[in-house]
Coordinates of C-alpha atoms in Angstrom, one line a residue:
Chain I
M1122 CA -171.5 -44.8 162.8
G1123 CA -172.6 -48.3 163.9
I1124 CA -173.5 -51.4 161.8
I1125 CA -175.7 -50.1 159.1
S1126 CA -179.2 -52.0 158.9
S1127 CA -180.2 -52.1 155.4
G1128 CA -183.9 -50.9 154.8
F1129 CA -184.2 -49.6 158.4
H1130 CA -185.4 -46.0 158.2
G1131 CA -186.8 -45.1 161.7
K1132 CA -189.0 -42.0 162.6
R1133 CA -186.1 -39.4 162.8
Q1134 CA -187.5 -38.2 166.0
T1135 CA -183.8 -37.5 167.2
G1136 CA -183.5 -34.4 165.1
N1137 CA -185.3 -32.5 167.7
P1138 CA -183.1 -30.3 170.1
A1139 CA -184.9 -30.9 173.2
L1140 CA -184.2 -34.5 173.0
P1141 CA -181.0 -36.1 174.6
P1142 CA -179.2 -38.4 172.7
G1143 CA -181.0 -41.9 172.2
Q1144 CA -184.4 -40.7 173.6
Y1145 CA -187.7 -40.4 171.6
E1146 CA -190.8 -38.2 172.5
T1147 CA -194.0 -39.6 173.8
G1148 CA -197.3 -38.0 174.6
S1149 CA -198.3 -40.3 177.4
F1150 CA -197.2 -40.5 180.9
P1151 CA -195.6 -44.1 181.5
V1152 CA -195.5 -45.7 184.7
L1153 CA -192.3 -47.4 185.6
T1154 CA -192.2 -48.9 189.5
A1155 CA -190.2 -51.5 190.7
G1156 CA -193.2 -53.1 192.5
P1157 CA -196.8 -52.2 193.8
A1158 CA -197.6 -48.5 194.3
P1159 CA -197.7 -47.6 198.2
H1160 CA -200.9 -45.8 199.7
I1161 CA -199.9 -42.7 201.3
P1162 CA -202.6 -40.3 202.6
A1163 CA -201.5 -36.7 202.7
E1164 CA -202.4 -36.5 206.6
N1165 CA -199.8 -39.2 207.3
W1166 CA -197.4 -37.7 204.7
E1167 CA -194.0 -36.3 206.1
F1168 CA -190.9 -35.0 204.4
F1169 CA -187.8 -35.0 206.3
I1170 CA -184.4 -33.8 205.8
T1171 CA -181.3 -35.2 208.1
T1172 CA -177.8 -34.0 208.5
E1173 CA -174.5 -35.7 209.4
A1174 CA -174.9 -33.8 212.7
G1175 CA -178.1 -35.8 213.4
Q1176 CA -180.4 -32.7 212.9
R1177 CA -183.7 -33.7 211.5
H1178 CA -185.7 -31.1 209.7
A1179 CA -189.4 -32.2 209.1
W1180 CA -192.6 -31.0 207.7
S1181 CA -196.0 -32.4 207.8
W1182 CA -198.5 -32.2 204.5
D1183 CA -199.9 -28.8 205.8
A1184 CA -196.5 -27.2 206.7
F1185 CA -195.3 -28.3 203.3
M1186 CA -198.4 -26.6 201.8
D1187 CA -197.6 -23.5 203.7
L1188 CA -194.5 -23.0 201.9
P1189 CA -193.9 -20.9 199.0
Q1190 CA -195.5 -22.9 195.8
V1191 CA -194.2 -22.5 192.5
E1192 CA -195.1 -23.6 188.7
I1193 CA -192.4 -25.5 187.0
R1194 CA -192.5 -26.3 183.1
T1195 CA -189.9 -28.7 182.1
D1196 CA -189.0 -31.8 180.0
I1197 CA -188.6 -35.2 181.8
H1198 CA -186.5 -38.0 180.4
C1199 CA -186.6 -41.8 181.3
V1200 CA -183.6 -44.1 181.0
T1201 CA -186.1 -46.6 178.8
S1202 CA -185.7 -44.1 176.1
W1203 CA -188.9 -42.1 176.6
S1204 CA -188.8 -38.2 177.0
R1205 CA -192.0 -36.0 177.7
L1206 CA -191.6 -32.3 176.4
G1207 CA -193.2 -29.3 178.3
T1208 CA -194.9 -31.2 181.3
S1209 CA -196.1 -28.7 184.0
W1210 CA -195.8 -29.1 187.5
R1211 CA -196.6 -27.5 191.0
G1212 CA -194.6 -27.6 194.1
V1213 CA -191.8 -26.6 196.5
S1214 CA -188.5 -25.7 195.4
L1215 CA -185.7 -27.9 197.5
D1216 CA -184.0 -24.6 197.8
T1217 CA -186.8 -23.6 199.9
L1218 CA -186.6 -26.7 202.2
F1219 CA -182.9 -26.4 202.5
E1220 CA -183.0 -22.8 203.9
D1221 CA -182.1 -23.5 207.5
V1222 CA -180.3 -26.8 207.1
E1223 CA -176.7 -26.6 208.0
S1224 CA -174.6 -29.2 206.2
S1225 CA -171.0 -29.8 204.5
C1226 CA -172.3 -32.8 203.0
E1227 CA -172.0 -33.2 198.9
F1228 CA -174.6 -35.9 198.5
A1229 CA -178.0 -37.1 199.4
T1230 CA -180.0 -40.4 199.5
A1231 CA -183.6 -39.9 198.6
H1232 CA -186.0 -42.3 200.7
S1233 CA -189.4 -43.3 199.8
Y1234 CA -192.4 -44.6 201.2
G1235 CA -192.1 -48.4 200.3
G1236 CA -188.3 -48.5 200.8
Y1237 CA -187.2 -47.2 197.3
T1238 CA -183.9 -45.1 197.5
T1239 CA -181.8 -43.2 194.8
N1240 CA -178.6 -41.0 195.3
I1241 CA -178.0 -37.4 194.2
P1242 CA -175.4 -35.1 194.6
L1243 CA -176.5 -32.0 196.4
P1244 CA -175.5 -29.7 193.6
D1245 CA -178.0 -31.4 191.2
L1246 CA -180.8 -30.7 193.9
L1247 CA -180.1 -26.8 194.8
D1248 CA -180.1 -23.7 192.9
G1249 CA -183.7 -24.1 191.3
R1250 CA -182.8 -27.6 189.7
A1251 CA -185.1 -29.7 191.8
W1252 CA -188.6 -29.7 193.6
L1253 CA -191.0 -31.7 195.9
A1254 CA -193.9 -31.7 193.1
W1255 CA -197.4 -32.4 194.2
E1256 CA -199.3 -31.4 191.1
F1257 CA -199.0 -32.7 187.7
D1258 CA -201.0 -30.9 184.8
G1259 CA -203.2 -28.9 187.0
E1260 CA -204.3 -32.0 188.9
P1261 CA -203.0 -33.5 192.1
L1262 CA -200.3 -36.3 191.4
E1263 CA -201.9 -39.5 190.9
R1264 CA -200.6 -42.2 193.2
A1265 CA -199.2 -44.0 190.3
H1266 CA -197.0 -41.2 189.7
G1267 CA -195.9 -41.0 193.2
G1268 CA -198.8 -39.0 194.8
P1269 CA -199.3 -37.4 197.2
A1270 CA -195.6 -35.8 196.6
R1271 CA -192.6 -37.0 194.6
L1272 CA -188.9 -35.6 194.0
L1273 CA -188.3 -33.6 190.5
V1274 CA -185.1 -33.5 189.4
P1275 CA -185.7 -33.1 185.6
H1276 CA -182.1 -32.7 184.3
L1277 CA -181.6 -36.3 185.4
Y1278 CA -183.0 -39.5 184.4
F1279 CA -186.6 -39.9 186.0
W1280 CA -185.5 -42.6 188.3
K1281 CA -183.9 -39.7 190.2
S1282 CA -187.0 -38.0 190.8
A1283 CA -188.4 -40.4 193.4
K1284 CA -192.0 -41.2 193.8
W1285 CA -194.0 -41.2 197.2
I1286 CA -190.9 -39.3 198.5
N1287 CA -190.4 -39.2 202.4
G1288 CA -187.1 -37.5 202.8
L1289 CA -183.4 -36.9 202.1
E1290 CA -180.7 -38.1 204.2
L1291 CA -177.4 -36.1 203.5
T1292 CA -174.7 -38.1 203.3
Q1293 CA -170.5 -37.6 202.9
G1294 CA -170.5 -40.1 200.2
D1295 CA -171.9 -41.2 197.0
I1296 CA -173.9 -44.3 198.2
P1297 CA -175.8 -46.3 195.2
G1298 CA -179.6 -46.3 195.8
F1299 CA -182.0 -48.8 194.6
W1300 CA -181.3 -48.7 190.7
E1301 CA -177.8 -47.8 191.1
S1302 CA -177.1 -51.0 193.1
N1303 CA -179.0 -52.7 190.1
G1304 CA -176.8 -51.8 187.3
Y1305 CA -177.9 -48.3 186.3
H1306 CA -175.5 -45.1 186.4
I1307 CA -174.4 -43.6 189.8
H1308 CA -175.3 -40.1 188.5
G1309 CA -177.9 -40.4 185.5
D1310 CA -177.3 -37.3 183.2
P1311 CA -179.6 -38.0 179.8
W1312 CA -177.3 -35.5 177.9
R1313 CA -174.4 -37.7 178.5
E1314 CA -176.3 -40.7 178.3
E1315 CA -175.3 -42.1 181.5
R1316 CA -177.7 -44.9 181.7
Y1317 CA -175.8 -47.9 182.8
S1318 CA -173.0 -48.4 185.2
Chain F
M1198 CA -173.2 -56.8 182.2
S1199 CA -171.4 -54.3 180.0
P1200 CA -172.4 -50.6 179.1
L1201 CA -170.5 -50.8 175.8
W1202 CA -172.1 -51.4 172.3
R1203 CA -171.1 -54.7 170.9
I1204 CA -172.0 -56.5 167.4
A1205 CA -174.3 -59.2 167.5
D1206 CA -174.8 -61.7 164.5
V1207 CA -178.6 -62.7 163.7
V1208 CA -178.3 -66.5 164.0
S1209 CA -181.9 -67.4 164.1
G1210 CA -185.4 -66.1 163.6
V1211 CA -188.3 -67.9 164.4
P1212 CA -192.0 -66.8 164.4
E1213 CA -193.7 -67.0 167.6
T1214 CA -197.3 -65.6 166.5
E1215 CA -198.4 -63.6 163.5
T1216 CA -196.9 -60.5 164.8
S1217 CA -193.9 -61.6 166.7
R1218 CA -190.9 -63.8 166.4
T1219 CA -187.8 -64.9 168.5
I1220 CA -184.2 -63.6 167.2
G1221 CA -181.1 -65.6 168.2
L1222 CA -178.3 -63.1 168.6
R1223 CA -174.7 -64.7 168.9
V1224 CA -172.2 -61.9 170.8
E1225 CA -168.7 -62.8 171.1
G1226 CA -167.4 -63.3 174.2
L1227 CA -170.9 -63.0 176.0
M1228 CA -171.3 -65.2 179.1
G1229 CA -175.2 -65.7 178.9
N1230 CA -177.5 -63.4 180.9
L1231 CA -179.5 -63.6 184.4
A1232 CA -183.1 -64.9 183.9
G1233 CA -185.2 -61.6 183.5
Q1234 CA -182.5 -59.2 182.3
H1235 CA -182.8 -57.1 179.1
V1236 CA -180.7 -55.9 176.4
D1237 CA -180.6 -52.7 174.3
I1238 CA -180.7 -52.9 170.5
R1239 CA -179.5 -50.1 168.4
L1240 CA -180.4 -49.8 164.6
T1241 CA -178.7 -47.5 162.0
A1242 CA -180.0 -46.1 159.0
D1243 CA -177.5 -45.7 156.2
D1244 CA -177.6 -42.1 156.7
G1245 CA -176.1 -42.5 160.5
Y1246 CA -179.7 -42.1 162.1
S1247 CA -180.2 -44.7 164.6
A1248 CA -182.7 -45.6 167.4
V1249 CA -182.5 -47.7 170.4
R1250 CA -185.0 -49.8 172.0
S1251 CA -185.0 -52.5 175.0
Y1252 CA -186.1 -56.0 174.7
S1253 CA -186.3 -58.7 177.4
V1254 CA -184.2 -61.7 177.0
A1255 CA -186.3 -64.7 176.5
T1256 CA -183.7 -67.5 177.0
A1257 CA -181.2 -68.3 180.0
G1258 CA -177.8 -69.7 179.8
M1259 CA -174.0 -69.0 179.9
D1260 CA -173.3 -69.2 176.3
E1261 CA -172.6 -66.4 173.5
I1262 CA -176.3 -66.9 172.2
I1263 CA -179.4 -65.2 173.5
G1264 CA -182.8 -64.9 172.2
I1265 CA -185.1 -62.0 172.4
T1266 CA -188.7 -62.3 171.4
V1267 CA -190.1 -58.9 169.7
D1268 CA -193.9 -58.3 169.2
E1269 CA -194.3 -55.9 166.3
L1270 CA -196.2 -52.6 167.6
A1271 CA -198.5 -50.9 165.1
N1272 CA -196.6 -47.7 164.3
G1273 CA -193.6 -49.1 165.9
E1274 CA -190.0 -47.5 165.0
V1275 CA -187.9 -50.4 165.5
S1276 CA -190.0 -53.6 166.0
P1277 CA -191.4 -54.1 162.7
Y1278 CA -188.1 -53.8 161.3
L1279 CA -186.8 -56.5 163.6
V1280 CA -190.0 -58.7 163.3
R1281 CA -190.1 -58.4 159.4
D1282 CA -187.2 -57.5 157.9
L1283 CA -184.0 -58.5 159.9
A1284 CA -182.5 -61.7 158.4
V1285 CA -180.3 -64.6 159.4
G1286 CA -176.8 -63.2 158.7
D1287 CA -177.3 -59.5 159.5
Q1288 CA -175.7 -57.6 162.2
L1289 CA -176.9 -55.1 164.8
E1290 CA -175.4 -53.5 167.8
I1291 CA -176.4 -54.8 171.3
R1292 CA -175.9 -53.2 174.9
G1293 CA -176.1 -55.6 178.0
P1294 CA -177.5 -57.8 179.2
V1295 CA -178.7 -55.5 181.9
G1296 CA -180.7 -55.4 185.2
G1297 CA -180.5 -56.9 188.6
W1298 CA -183.9 -56.6 189.8
F1299 CA -186.5 -58.2 187.9
V1300 CA -184.4 -61.4 187.9
W1301 CA -184.5 -64.7 189.2
R1302 CA -181.4 -66.6 190.1
P1303 CA -181.1 -70.6 190.6
T1304 CA -179.8 -69.7 194.2
D1305 CA -183.1 -68.3 195.1
T1306 CA -185.1 -70.9 197.2
N1307 CA -188.6 -69.3 197.5
P1308 CA -191.6 -70.7 195.6
V1309 CA -192.2 -68.4 192.5
Q1310 CA -195.3 -67.2 191.1
L1311 CA -195.2 -65.7 187.5
I1312 CA -198.0 -63.5 186.1
A1313 CA -197.8 -62.6 182.6
G1314 CA -200.0 -60.3 180.2
G1315 CA -199.6 -60.9 176.7
S1316 CA -195.9 -60.2 175.7
G1317 CA -194.9 -59.8 179.3
I1318 CA -194.5 -63.5 179.2
V1319 CA -190.9 -63.0 177.7
P1320 CA -188.8 -62.3 180.8
L1321 CA -190.7 -64.9 182.9
M1322 CA -189.9 -67.5 179.9
S1323 CA -186.4 -66.8 180.7
M1324 CA -186.9 -67.4 184.4
I1325 CA -188.9 -70.6 183.5
R1326 CA -186.0 -71.9 181.2
A1327 CA -183.5 -71.2 183.6
H1328 CA -185.4 -73.0 186.8
E1329 CA -185.9 -76.0 184.3
A1330 CA -182.3 -76.2 183.5
S1331 CA -181.3 -75.7 187.2
E1332 CA -181.2 -78.2 190.0
N1333 CA -183.5 -75.9 191.8
T1334 CA -186.6 -77.8 193.0
A1335 CA -188.5 -74.5 194.3
Q1336 CA -192.1 -74.7 192.9
F1337 CA -192.9 -72.5 190.0
R1338 CA -196.5 -71.3 188.9
L1339 CA -197.2 -69.3 185.9
L1340 CA -200.5 -67.6 185.3
Y1341 CA -200.5 -66.4 181.8
S1342 CA -203.1 -63.9 180.7
L1343 CA -203.8 -64.0 176.7
K1344 CA -206.2 -62.4 174.4
S1345 CA -206.6 -65.7 172.3
P1346 CA -204.6 -69.0 172.1
E1347 CA -203.2 -67.6 168.8
A1348 CA -201.5 -65.0 170.8
G1349 CA -199.5 -67.1 173.0
F1350 CA -195.9 -67.2 172.8
Y1351 CA -193.7 -70.4 173.3
R1352 CA -197.1 -72.5 173.1
E1353 CA -195.6 -75.9 172.3
E1354 CA -192.7 -75.6 175.0
L1355 CA -195.1 -74.4 177.6
L1356 CA -197.4 -77.4 176.6
T1357 CA -194.7 -79.8 177.0
L1358 CA -193.5 -78.3 180.5
S1359 CA -197.0 -78.0 182.0
R1360 CA -197.4 -81.8 181.2
E1361 CA -193.8 -83.1 182.1
S1362 CA -192.1 -80.9 184.6
P1363 CA -192.9 -81.7 188.0
K1364 CA -191.6 -78.3 189.0
L1365 CA -193.8 -76.1 187.3
T1366 CA -197.6 -75.3 186.9
V1367 CA -199.2 -73.5 184.1
D1368 CA -202.6 -71.6 184.1
Y1369 CA -204.1 -69.7 181.5
V1370 CA -206.8 -67.0 181.2
Y1371 CA -208.2 -65.9 178.0
T1372 CA -209.7 -62.6 177.8
R1373 CA -211.2 -62.4 174.4
K1374 CA -211.4 -65.7 172.4
A1375 CA -210.7 -69.1 174.4
P1376 CA -209.6 -72.6 173.1
S1377 CA -212.9 -74.5 171.6
D1378 CA -212.6 -77.0 174.6
W1379 CA -212.2 -74.2 177.2
Q1380 CA -214.4 -74.7 180.3
T1381 CA -214.9 -71.0 180.9
A1382 CA -215.8 -68.1 178.5
P1383 CA -213.3 -65.6 177.5
K1384 CA -213.2 -62.6 180.0
R1385 CA -211.0 -60.2 181.6
L1386 CA -208.9 -61.4 184.5
T1387 CA -210.8 -60.8 187.8
A1388 CA -209.2 -60.7 191.3
D1389 CA -211.3 -63.7 192.3
V1390 CA -209.8 -65.8 189.2
L1391 CA -206.4 -64.4 189.8
L1392 CA -206.3 -65.5 193.4
A1393 CA -207.8 -68.8 192.8
S1394 CA -205.1 -69.4 190.1
I1395 CA -201.7 -68.6 191.7
L1396 CA -199.7 -69.9 194.9
P1397 CA -201.1 -68.9 198.1
A1398 CA -199.8 -66.0 200.2
D1399 CA -198.5 -68.2 203.1
P1400 CA -195.9 -69.3 202.5
T1401 CA -194.9 -66.1 200.4
P1402 CA -193.9 -66.7 197.1
D1403 CA -191.6 -64.4 195.2
T1404 CA -194.1 -62.8 192.6
Y1405 CA -192.8 -61.6 189.3
I1406 CA -195.7 -59.6 187.1
C1407 CA -194.9 -58.3 183.6
G1408 CA -197.4 -56.7 181.3
Q1409 CA -198.9 -53.7 180.1
T1410 CA -199.1 -51.3 182.5
V1411 CA -202.6 -51.2 183.4
F1412 CA -202.5 -55.1 183.8
V1413 CA -199.5 -54.7 186.0
E1414 CA -200.8 -52.2 188.2
T1415 CA -204.1 -54.0 188.7
V1416 CA -202.8 -57.4 189.4
A1417 CA -200.0 -55.9 191.8
E1418 CA -203.0 -54.2 193.6
W1419 CA -205.1 -57.1 194.3
L1420 CA -202.2 -59.1 195.6
V1421 CA -201.4 -56.4 198.1
Q1422 CA -204.8 -56.2 198.9
A1423 CA -205.3 -60.0 199.3
G1424 CA -202.3 -60.2 201.8
Y1425 CA -199.0 -60.5 199.5
P1426 CA -196.3 -58.6 200.9
A1427 CA -195.4 -55.6 198.7
A1428 CA -191.8 -56.5 199.2
S1429 CA -192.4 -59.9 197.5
I1430 CA -193.9 -58.4 194.5
K1431 CA -191.6 -57.4 191.6
T1432 CA -193.2 -55.7 188.5
E1433 CA -191.9 -54.8 184.9
R1434 CA -194.4 -52.6 182.8
F1435 CA -194.4 -52.8 179.1
G1436 CA -196.1 -50.6 176.5
G1437 CA -196.3 -47.7 178.7
T1438 CA -195.7 -45.1 176.1
G1439 CA -198.9 -45.1 174.3
G1440 CA -198.0 -47.9 171.5
T1441 CA -194.8 -46.1 170.4
R1442 CA -192.6 -48.7 171.6

């Protein structure tokens, strides 16, 4: 137990077992971005996966929409301490996108329109743990939240769920992305409070 | 920067407005902070319950004392305690300073445009103080959007700096109530007023915007449309959680 602040009682949200340590619940959807939100019309959007062998797999918006679509209901957790429980999304599982990808890499760097990057171990992206989401709460994803499509990796802090996703570059090593180079944890598991490096 | 919790002694508490105050914290072994960084503060109740919130550092320096300015949020969990109850001589736990993105370094040579909405002034004030204390002669300009004169943080210091500093220009926009001698009626910031009150896009200034989410989104969008490169604009958003923090 830390220093006791006499007279401090708090609101006791952390008794909720769905909340990772140090998180509190919010009903809104805060926007946190390092700079202005880019404009990416769906017809200009593309998603790629590149491998160490130089293979490039790419999907246009139409090709992406033709893939099997799934509903996702999940909790999301931001490193700035808010969590939102029971959010609903629609998108494509990364397992689907990786079906024809051959690689021995263990990590990926997500690249976003606008230049943002974040690194994620491949096991955190596969086996039903990550999606490319384009719908939130039954509506197309707003631009401020990463529209037309964002990465959704809900079991990691939300900075890993890169907005305005453009592609994944597979890498042999774990190469720090934008926030990981700016003081944040290389992995970002909210249940372990992997906030800062 | 340190990810570990450390103990801070509360060494001062100075009201900024009716709902906010600046708290001086001494942390043994601390070597100051980069201008624009934030710290996490942890409060613990007597039964072990604890809550953590992030606050921007308002000061800049290399010593063991930093200042955070906390604005009390209605229905807040932590801020009312920090503004109303925490006393000089108390202790709390602190983590940081952290952040390497929304920061200004005295080695940066570009002109700097700061745009603050309300309490978003805090990390920008840290940059102004670091700039004033340094040999850096790059031009700084601050646009501070406020509900009313009474809502302004660091009023005397900004007034003095805007009169005396050759390196800083300060502009105000009042959205609900203007000073009695003010030339224009209070109104929301518009793109025209914004663009008339900031450094021009050429040569490109480094621009830092901090405030409520809607303010930041709107201002950033206007700047991009006016030709300021997106890569030159850094943003930090406050109050995005519907008033719960």
